[in-house]
Short mmCIF file of C-alpha atoms in Angstrom, two decimals:
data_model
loop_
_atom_site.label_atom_id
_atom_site.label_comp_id
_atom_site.label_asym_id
_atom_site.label_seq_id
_atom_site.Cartn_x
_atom_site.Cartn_y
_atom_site.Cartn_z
CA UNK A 1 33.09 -53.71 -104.71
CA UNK A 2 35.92 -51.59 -103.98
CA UNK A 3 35.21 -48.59 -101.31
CA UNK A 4 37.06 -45.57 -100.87
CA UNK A 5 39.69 -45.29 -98.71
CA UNK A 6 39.42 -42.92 -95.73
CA UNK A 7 41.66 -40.22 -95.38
CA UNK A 8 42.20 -37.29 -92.43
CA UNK A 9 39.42 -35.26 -93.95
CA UNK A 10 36.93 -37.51 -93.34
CA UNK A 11 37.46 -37.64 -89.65
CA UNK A 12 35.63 -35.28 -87.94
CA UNK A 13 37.90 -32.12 -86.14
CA UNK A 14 37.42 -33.38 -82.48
CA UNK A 15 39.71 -36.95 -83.52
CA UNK A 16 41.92 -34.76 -85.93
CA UNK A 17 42.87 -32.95 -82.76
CA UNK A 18 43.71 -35.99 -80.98
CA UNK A 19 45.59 -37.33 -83.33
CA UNK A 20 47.93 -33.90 -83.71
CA UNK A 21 48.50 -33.57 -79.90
CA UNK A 22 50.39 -37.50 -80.65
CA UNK A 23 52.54 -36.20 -83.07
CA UNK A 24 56.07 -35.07 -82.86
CA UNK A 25 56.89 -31.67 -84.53
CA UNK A 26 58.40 -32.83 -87.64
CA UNK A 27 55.22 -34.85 -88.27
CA UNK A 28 52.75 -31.50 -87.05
CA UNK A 29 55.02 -29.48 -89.40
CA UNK A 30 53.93 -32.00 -92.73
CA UNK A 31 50.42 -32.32 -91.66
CA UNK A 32 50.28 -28.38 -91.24
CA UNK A 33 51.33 -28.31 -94.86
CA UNK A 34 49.32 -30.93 -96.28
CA UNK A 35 45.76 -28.90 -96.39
CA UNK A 36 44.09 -25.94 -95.62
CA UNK A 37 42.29 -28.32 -93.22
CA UNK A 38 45.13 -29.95 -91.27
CA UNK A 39 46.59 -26.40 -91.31
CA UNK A 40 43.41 -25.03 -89.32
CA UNK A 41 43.91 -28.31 -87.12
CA UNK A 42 47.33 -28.00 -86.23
CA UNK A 43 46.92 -24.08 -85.40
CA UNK A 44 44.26 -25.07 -83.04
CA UNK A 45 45.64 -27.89 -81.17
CA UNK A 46 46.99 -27.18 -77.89
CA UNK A 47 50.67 -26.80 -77.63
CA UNK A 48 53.20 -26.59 -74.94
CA UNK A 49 56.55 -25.13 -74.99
CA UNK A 50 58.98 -26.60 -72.45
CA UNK A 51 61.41 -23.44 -72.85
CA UNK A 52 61.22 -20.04 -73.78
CA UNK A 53 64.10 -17.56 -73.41
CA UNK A 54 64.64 -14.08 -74.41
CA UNK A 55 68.68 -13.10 -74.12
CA UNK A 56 69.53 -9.58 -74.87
CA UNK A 57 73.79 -8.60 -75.06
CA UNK A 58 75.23 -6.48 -76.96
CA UNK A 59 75.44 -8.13 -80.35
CA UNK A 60 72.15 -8.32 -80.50
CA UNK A 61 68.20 -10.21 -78.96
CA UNK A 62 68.13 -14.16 -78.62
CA UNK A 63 65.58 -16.23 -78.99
CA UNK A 64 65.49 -19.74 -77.74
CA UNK A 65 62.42 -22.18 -77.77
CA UNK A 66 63.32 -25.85 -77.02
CA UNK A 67 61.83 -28.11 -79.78
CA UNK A 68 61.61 -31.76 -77.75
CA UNK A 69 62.79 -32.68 -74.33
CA UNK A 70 66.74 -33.75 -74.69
CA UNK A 71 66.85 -33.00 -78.66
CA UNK A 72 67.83 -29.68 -79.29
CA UNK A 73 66.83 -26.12 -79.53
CA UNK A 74 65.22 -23.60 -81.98
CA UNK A 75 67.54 -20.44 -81.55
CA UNK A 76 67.12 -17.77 -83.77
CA UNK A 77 69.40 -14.23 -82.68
CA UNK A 78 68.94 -10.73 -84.41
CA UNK A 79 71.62 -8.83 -84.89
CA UNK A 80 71.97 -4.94 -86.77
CA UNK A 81 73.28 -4.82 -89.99
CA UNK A 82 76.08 -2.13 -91.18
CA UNK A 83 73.26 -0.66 -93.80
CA UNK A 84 70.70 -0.50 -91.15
CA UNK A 85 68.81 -3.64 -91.69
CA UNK A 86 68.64 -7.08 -89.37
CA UNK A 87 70.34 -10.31 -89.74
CA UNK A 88 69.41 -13.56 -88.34
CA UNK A 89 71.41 -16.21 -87.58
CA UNK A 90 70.47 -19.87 -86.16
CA UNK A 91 71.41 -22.81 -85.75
CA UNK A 92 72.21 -24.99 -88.57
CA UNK A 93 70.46 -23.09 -91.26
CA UNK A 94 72.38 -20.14 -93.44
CA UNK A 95 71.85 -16.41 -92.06
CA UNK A 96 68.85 -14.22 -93.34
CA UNK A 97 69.01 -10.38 -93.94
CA UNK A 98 66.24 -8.03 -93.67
CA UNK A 99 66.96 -4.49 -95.41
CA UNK A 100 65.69 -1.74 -93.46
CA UNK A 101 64.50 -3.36 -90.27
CA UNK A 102 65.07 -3.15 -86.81
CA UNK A 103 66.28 -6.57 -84.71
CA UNK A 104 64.62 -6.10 -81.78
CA UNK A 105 61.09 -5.17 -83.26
CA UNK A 106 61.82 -8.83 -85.50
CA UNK A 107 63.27 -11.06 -82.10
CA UNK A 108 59.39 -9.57 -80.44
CA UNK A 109 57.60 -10.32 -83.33
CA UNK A 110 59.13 -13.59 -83.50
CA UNK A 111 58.03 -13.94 -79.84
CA UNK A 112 54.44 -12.92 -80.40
CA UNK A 113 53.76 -15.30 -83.43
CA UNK A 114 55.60 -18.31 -81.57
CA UNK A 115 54.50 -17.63 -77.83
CA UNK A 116 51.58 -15.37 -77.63
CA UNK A 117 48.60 -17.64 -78.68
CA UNK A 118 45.64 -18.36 -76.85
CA UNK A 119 46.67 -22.14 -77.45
CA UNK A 120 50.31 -22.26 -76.50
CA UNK A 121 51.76 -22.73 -72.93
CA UNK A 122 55.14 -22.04 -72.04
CA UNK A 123 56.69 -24.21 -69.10
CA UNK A 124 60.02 -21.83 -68.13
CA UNK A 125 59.78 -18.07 -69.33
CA UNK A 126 63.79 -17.34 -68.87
CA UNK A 127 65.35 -13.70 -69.29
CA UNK A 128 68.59 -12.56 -68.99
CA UNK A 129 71.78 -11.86 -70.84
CA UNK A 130 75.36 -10.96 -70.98
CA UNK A 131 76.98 -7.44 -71.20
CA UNK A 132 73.54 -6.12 -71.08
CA UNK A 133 73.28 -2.35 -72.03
CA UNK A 134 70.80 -0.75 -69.44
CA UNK A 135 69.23 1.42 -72.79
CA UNK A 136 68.78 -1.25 -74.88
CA UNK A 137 67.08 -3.44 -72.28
CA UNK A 138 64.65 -0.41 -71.41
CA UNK A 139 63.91 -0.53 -75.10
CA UNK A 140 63.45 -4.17 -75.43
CA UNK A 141 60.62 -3.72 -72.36
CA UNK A 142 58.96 -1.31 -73.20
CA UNK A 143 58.81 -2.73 -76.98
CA UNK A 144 57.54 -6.43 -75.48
CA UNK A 145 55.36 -3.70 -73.30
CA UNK A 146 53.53 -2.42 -75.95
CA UNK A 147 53.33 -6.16 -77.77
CA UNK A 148 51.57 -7.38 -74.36
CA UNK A 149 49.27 -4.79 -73.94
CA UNK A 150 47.67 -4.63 -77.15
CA UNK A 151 47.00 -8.36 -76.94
CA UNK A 152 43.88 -9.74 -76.72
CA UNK A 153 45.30 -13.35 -75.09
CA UNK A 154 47.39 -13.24 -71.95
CA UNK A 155 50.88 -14.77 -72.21
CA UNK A 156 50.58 -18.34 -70.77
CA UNK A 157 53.34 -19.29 -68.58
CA UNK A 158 53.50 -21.81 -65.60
CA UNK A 159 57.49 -20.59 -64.24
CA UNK A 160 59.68 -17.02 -64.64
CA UNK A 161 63.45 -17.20 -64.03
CA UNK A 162 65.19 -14.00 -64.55
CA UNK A 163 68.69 -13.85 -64.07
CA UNK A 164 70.17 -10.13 -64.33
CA UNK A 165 68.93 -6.94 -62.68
CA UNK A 166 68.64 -5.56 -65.96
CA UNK A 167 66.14 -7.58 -66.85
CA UNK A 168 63.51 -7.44 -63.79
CA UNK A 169 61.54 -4.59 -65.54
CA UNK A 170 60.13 -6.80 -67.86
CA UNK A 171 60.13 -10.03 -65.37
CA UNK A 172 57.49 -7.16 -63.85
CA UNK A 173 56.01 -6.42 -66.82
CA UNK A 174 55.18 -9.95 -68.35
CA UNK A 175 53.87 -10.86 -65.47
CA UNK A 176 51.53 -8.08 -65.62
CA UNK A 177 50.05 -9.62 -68.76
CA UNK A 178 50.04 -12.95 -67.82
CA UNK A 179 47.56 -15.43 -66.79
CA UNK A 180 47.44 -15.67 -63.38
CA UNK A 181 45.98 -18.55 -63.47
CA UNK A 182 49.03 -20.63 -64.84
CA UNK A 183 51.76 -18.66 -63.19
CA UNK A 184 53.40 -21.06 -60.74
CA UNK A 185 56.79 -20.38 -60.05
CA UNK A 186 59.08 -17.55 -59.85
CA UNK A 187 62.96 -17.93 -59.37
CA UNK A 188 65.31 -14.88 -59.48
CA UNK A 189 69.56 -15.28 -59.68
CA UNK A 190 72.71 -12.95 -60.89
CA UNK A 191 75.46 -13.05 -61.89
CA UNK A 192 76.85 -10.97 -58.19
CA UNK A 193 73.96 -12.07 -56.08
CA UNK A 194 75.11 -9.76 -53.53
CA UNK A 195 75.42 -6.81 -55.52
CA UNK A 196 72.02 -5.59 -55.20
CA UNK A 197 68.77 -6.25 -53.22
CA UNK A 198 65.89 -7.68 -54.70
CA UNK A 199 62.48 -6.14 -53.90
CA UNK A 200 60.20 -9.06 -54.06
CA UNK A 201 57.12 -6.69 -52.46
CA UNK A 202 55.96 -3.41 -54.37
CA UNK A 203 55.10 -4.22 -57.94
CA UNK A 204 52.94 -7.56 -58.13
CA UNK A 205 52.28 -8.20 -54.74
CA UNK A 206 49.03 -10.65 -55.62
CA UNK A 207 51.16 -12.77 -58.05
CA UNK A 208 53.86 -12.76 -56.23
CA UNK A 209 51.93 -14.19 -52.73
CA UNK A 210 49.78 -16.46 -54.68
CA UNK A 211 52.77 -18.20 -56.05
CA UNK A 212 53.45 -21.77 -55.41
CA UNK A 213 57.47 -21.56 -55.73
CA UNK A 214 59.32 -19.10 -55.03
CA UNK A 215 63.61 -18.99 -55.34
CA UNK A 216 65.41 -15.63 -54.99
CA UNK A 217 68.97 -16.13 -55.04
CA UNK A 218 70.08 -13.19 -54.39
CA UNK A 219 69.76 -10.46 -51.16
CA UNK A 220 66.09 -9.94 -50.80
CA UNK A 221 64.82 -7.23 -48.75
CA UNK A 222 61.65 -8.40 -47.35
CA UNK A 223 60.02 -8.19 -43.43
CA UNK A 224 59.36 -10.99 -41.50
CA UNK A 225 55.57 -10.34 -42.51
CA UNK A 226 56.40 -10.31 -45.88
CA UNK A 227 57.52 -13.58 -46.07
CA UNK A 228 54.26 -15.34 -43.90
CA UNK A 229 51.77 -13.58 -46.47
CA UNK A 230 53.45 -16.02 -49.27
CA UNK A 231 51.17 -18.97 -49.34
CA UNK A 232 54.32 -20.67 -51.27
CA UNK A 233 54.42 -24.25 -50.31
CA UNK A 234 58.37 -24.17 -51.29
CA UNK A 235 60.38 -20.88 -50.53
CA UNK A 236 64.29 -20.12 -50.75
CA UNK A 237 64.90 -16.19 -49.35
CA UNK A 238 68.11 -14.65 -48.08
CA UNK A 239 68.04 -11.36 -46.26
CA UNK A 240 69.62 -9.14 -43.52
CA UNK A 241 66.66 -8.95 -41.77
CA UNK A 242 65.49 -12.64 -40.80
CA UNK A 243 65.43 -13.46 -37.35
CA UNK A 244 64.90 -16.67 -35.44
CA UNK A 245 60.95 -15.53 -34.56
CA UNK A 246 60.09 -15.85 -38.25
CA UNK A 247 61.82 -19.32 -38.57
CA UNK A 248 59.71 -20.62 -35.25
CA UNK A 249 56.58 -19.21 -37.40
CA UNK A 250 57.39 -21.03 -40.47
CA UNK A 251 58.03 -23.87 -38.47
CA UNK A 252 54.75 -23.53 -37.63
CA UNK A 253 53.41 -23.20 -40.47
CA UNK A 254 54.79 -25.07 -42.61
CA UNK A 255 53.52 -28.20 -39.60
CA UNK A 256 49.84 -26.97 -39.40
CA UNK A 257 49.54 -27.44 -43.21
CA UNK A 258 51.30 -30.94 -43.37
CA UNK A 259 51.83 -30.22 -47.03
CA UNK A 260 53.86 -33.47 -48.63
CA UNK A 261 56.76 -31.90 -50.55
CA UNK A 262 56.35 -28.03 -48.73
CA UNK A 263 59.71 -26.51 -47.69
CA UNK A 264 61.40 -23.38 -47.05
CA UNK A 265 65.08 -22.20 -46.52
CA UNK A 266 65.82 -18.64 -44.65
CA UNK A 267 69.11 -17.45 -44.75
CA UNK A 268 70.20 -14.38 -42.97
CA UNK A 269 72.79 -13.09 -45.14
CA UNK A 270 75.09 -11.78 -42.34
CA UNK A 271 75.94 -15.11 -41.45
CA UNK A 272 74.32 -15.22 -37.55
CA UNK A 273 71.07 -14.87 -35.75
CA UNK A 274 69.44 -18.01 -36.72
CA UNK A 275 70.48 -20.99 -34.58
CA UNK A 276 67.33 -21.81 -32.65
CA UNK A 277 68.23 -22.03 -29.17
CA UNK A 278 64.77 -23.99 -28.55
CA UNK A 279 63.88 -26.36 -30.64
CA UNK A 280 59.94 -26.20 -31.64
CA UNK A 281 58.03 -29.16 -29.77
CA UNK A 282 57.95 -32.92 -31.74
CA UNK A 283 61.62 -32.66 -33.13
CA UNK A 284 64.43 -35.15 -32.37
CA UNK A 285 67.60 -34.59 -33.16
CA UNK A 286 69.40 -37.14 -35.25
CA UNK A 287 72.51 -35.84 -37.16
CA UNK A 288 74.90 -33.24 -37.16
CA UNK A 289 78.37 -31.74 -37.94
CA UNK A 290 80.78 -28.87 -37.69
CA UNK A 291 78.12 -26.65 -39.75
CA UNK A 292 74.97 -27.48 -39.12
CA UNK A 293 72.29 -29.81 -37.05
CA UNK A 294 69.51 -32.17 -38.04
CA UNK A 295 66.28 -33.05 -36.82
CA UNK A 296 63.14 -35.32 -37.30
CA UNK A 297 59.22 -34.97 -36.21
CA UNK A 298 56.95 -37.61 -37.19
CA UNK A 299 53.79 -36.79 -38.24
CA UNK A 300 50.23 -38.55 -37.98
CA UNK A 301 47.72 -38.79 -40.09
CA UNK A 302 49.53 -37.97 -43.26
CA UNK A 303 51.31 -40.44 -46.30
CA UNK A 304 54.82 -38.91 -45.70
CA UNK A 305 55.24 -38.15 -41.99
CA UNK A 306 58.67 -37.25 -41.75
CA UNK A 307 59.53 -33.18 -40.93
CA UNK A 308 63.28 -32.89 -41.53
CA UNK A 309 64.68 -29.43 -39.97
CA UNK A 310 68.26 -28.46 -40.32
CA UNK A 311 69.62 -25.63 -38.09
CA UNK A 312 73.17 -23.92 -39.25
CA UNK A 313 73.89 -20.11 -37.44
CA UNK A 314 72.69 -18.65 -40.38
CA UNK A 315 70.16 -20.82 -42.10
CA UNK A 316 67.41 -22.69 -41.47
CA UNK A 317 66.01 -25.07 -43.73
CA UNK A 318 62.50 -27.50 -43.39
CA UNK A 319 60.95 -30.18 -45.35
CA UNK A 320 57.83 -32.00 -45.30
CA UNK A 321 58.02 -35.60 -46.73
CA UNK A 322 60.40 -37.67 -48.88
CA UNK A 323 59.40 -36.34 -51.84
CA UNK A 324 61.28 -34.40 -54.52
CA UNK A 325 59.18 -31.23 -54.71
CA UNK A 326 61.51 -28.94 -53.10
CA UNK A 327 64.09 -29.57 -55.79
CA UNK A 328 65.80 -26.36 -56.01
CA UNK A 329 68.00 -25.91 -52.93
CA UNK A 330 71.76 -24.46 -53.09
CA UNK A 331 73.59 -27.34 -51.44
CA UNK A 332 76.84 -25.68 -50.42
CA UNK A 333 76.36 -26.92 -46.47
CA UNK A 334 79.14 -29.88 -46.79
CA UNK A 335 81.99 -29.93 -43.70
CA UNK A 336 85.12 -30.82 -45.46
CA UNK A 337 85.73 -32.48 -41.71
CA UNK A 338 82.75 -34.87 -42.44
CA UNK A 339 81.63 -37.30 -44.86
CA UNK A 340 79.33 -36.46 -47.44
CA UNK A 341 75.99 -36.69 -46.00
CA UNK A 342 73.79 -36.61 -49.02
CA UNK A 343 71.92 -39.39 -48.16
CA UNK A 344 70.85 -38.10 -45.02
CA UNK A 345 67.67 -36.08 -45.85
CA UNK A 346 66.14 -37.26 -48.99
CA UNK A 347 65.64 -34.51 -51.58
CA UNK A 348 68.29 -31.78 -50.60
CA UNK A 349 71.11 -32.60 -52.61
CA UNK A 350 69.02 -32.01 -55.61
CA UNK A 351 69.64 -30.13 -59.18
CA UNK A 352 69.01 -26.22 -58.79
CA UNK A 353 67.11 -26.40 -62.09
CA UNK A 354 63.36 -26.48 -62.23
CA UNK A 355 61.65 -29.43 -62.72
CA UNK A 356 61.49 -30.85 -66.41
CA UNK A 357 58.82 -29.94 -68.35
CA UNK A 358 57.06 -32.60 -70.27
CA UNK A 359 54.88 -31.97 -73.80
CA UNK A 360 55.09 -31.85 -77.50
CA UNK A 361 56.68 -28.06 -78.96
CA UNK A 362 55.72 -27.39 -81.73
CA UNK A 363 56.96 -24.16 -83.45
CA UNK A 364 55.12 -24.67 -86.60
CA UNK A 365 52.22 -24.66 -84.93
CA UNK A 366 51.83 -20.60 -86.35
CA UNK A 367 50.97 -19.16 -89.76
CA UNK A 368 55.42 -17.89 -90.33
CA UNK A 369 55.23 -17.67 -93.90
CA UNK A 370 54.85 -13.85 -93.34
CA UNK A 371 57.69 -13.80 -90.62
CA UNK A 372 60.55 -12.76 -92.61
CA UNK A 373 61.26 -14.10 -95.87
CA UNK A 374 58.29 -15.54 -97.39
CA UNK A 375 60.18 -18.02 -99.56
CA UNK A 376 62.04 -19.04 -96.62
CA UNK A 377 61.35 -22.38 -95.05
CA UNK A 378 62.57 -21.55 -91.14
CA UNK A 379 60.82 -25.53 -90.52
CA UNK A 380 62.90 -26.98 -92.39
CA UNK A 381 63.70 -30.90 -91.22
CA UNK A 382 67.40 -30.97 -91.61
CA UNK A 383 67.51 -27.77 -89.40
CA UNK A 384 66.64 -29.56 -86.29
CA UNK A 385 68.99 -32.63 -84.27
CA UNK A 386 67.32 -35.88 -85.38
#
């Protein structure tokens, strides 16, 4: 006797799930449109988004969500029309216009369909941009503004990075809506990092010392008590205020919590004041050049026992362990009178990026037949790099 085959809709949802979460996007994207089953399936099946970045210049909003680790993006950017409408462009797929529409209301809607679901994560939240006007960015936060508040789900994101001063408003202001939970990492950088100070206290003090990363590239004007209320296990500050008490405190620390991976780097942006004319108890020197010196404490009792501490006039920097936690560090220390000496504490000669994000993204994981064009197939799968 012949029996039945069994297909997906036999399986019960729980193994359904399991079985989405395995597949890659082009596959989520056919299941999606095989059934008004799989299509509640794949809508409810956890999803993380590596990247997320919202651009705003003067042509126009950005939108970038990376598809799969090291295959390409999904970049959509609204533009204005000369009638008054919006026109989107991306990559590898023919330009869509939208009579009587405005492009940044479409780039945040975009955004909220994609991003703002109680079952999507995003890894890196980046904003920033190029010839930025300073009314148009006002209008793009307080437009995301009203888009966050009226949510019911807080924005899920694990890191920020915002990289113009235009655009710290709405660094403020999304992670105001966040979940606090998830929020990880913050890391700020421009384009004239000595332009203008940063004021890392004042707006989300409780996110911002709760933290576990923390990168501000720029001048930061903070206290020396500022800075030893961040329970950060990795911080990278610059100021005109740092003196060489703080770095004996952080020294301290940093020690007493024997965190593997933990590390911090103070730089006093006037270029003096912080060459430790005592070195803190435990340390041995073991390497140094025309620019800076080294040091070592071993530890007890811990996996990775090794402190390393280098001292320059103006910087200090401190590591617990071998590992490659602390991965964000500018490296612009080399003596052109010395050899390279990259090998001579592991980990600092590392890639400014964050760390790579791993997990299926999955933009067709959202109902985006009503996006724009409902005749339009934006999931095409000749639009994304095979």
């Amino acid at each position: 006797m012949n029996k039945k085959p069994i297909e997906l809709s036999d399986l019960p949802p729980e193994m359904l799930q399991l079985l989405v979460e395995k597949c890659d996007f082009i596959t989520r994207r056919r299941l999606r449109a095989s059934s008004s089953l799989m299509y509640q399936v794949v809508n409810s099946t956890k999803l993380y988004i590596p990247l997320v970045k919202i651009l705003h210049w003067n042509t126009g909003v950005l939108v970038e969500l990376s598809v799969e680790p090291f295959k390409g993006n999904y970049i959509l950017e609204f533009k204005k029309t000369p009638t008054g409408g919006t026109q989107i462009s991306s990559n590898y797929r023919e330009e869509i216009l939208i009579e009587i529409s405005d492009p940044m209301d479409e780039a945040i809607d975009f955004f909220r369909q994609m991003c703002l679901q109680k079952n999507v994560t995003i890894g890196q939240f980046h904003l920033g941009g190029v010839y930025i006007d300073t009314i148009d960015m006002k209008k793009l936060t307080q437009k995301l503004d009203g888009v966050l508040r009226e949510s019911e789900i807080p924005v899920k994101i694990k890191s920020i990075l915002c990289e113009r001063i235009e655009s710290e408003d709405l660094m403020w202001k999304i992670m105001d809506y966040c979940d606090k939970r998830l929020l990880k990492e913050m890391k700020v950088r421009r384009m004239f990092p000595d332009d203008d100070i940063f004021e890392l206290f004042g707006k989300q003090d409780e996110i911002v010392k709760n933290l576990e990363k923390i990168e501000i590239e720029c001048l930061c004007n903070v206290s020396d008590e500022d800075v030893l209320s961040l329970n950060a296990s990795v911080i990278s500050l610059k100021s005109d205020n740092f003196t060489v008490d703080l770095v004996y405190k952080l020294i301290e620390k940093f020690i007493n919590r024997r965190e593997d991976g933990s590390a911090f780097c103070i730089e006093n942006s006037q270029k003096r004041n912080l060459d430790l004319g005592t070195i803190p108890p435990g340390f041995k020197k073991t390497d140094s050049t025309n620019e800076y010196k080294e040091y070592r404490n071993q530890l007890i009792n811990t996996n990775h026992p090794t402190v390393y501490l280098r001292v320059r006039e103006d910087r200090v920097r401190l590591q617990i362990g071998d590992t490659k936690k602390a991965n964000f560090w500018i490296e612009d220390e080399s003596d052109s009178d010395t050899s390279d000496d990259s090998d001579s504490i592991p980990g600092w000669d590392m890639d400014m990026d964050y760390d790579e994000y791993e997990g299926d993204f999955d933009p067709d994981d959202y109902d985006y037949e009503n996006a724009f064009d409902q005749d339009y197939d934006y999931f095409d799968d000749d639009f994304f790099w095979d």
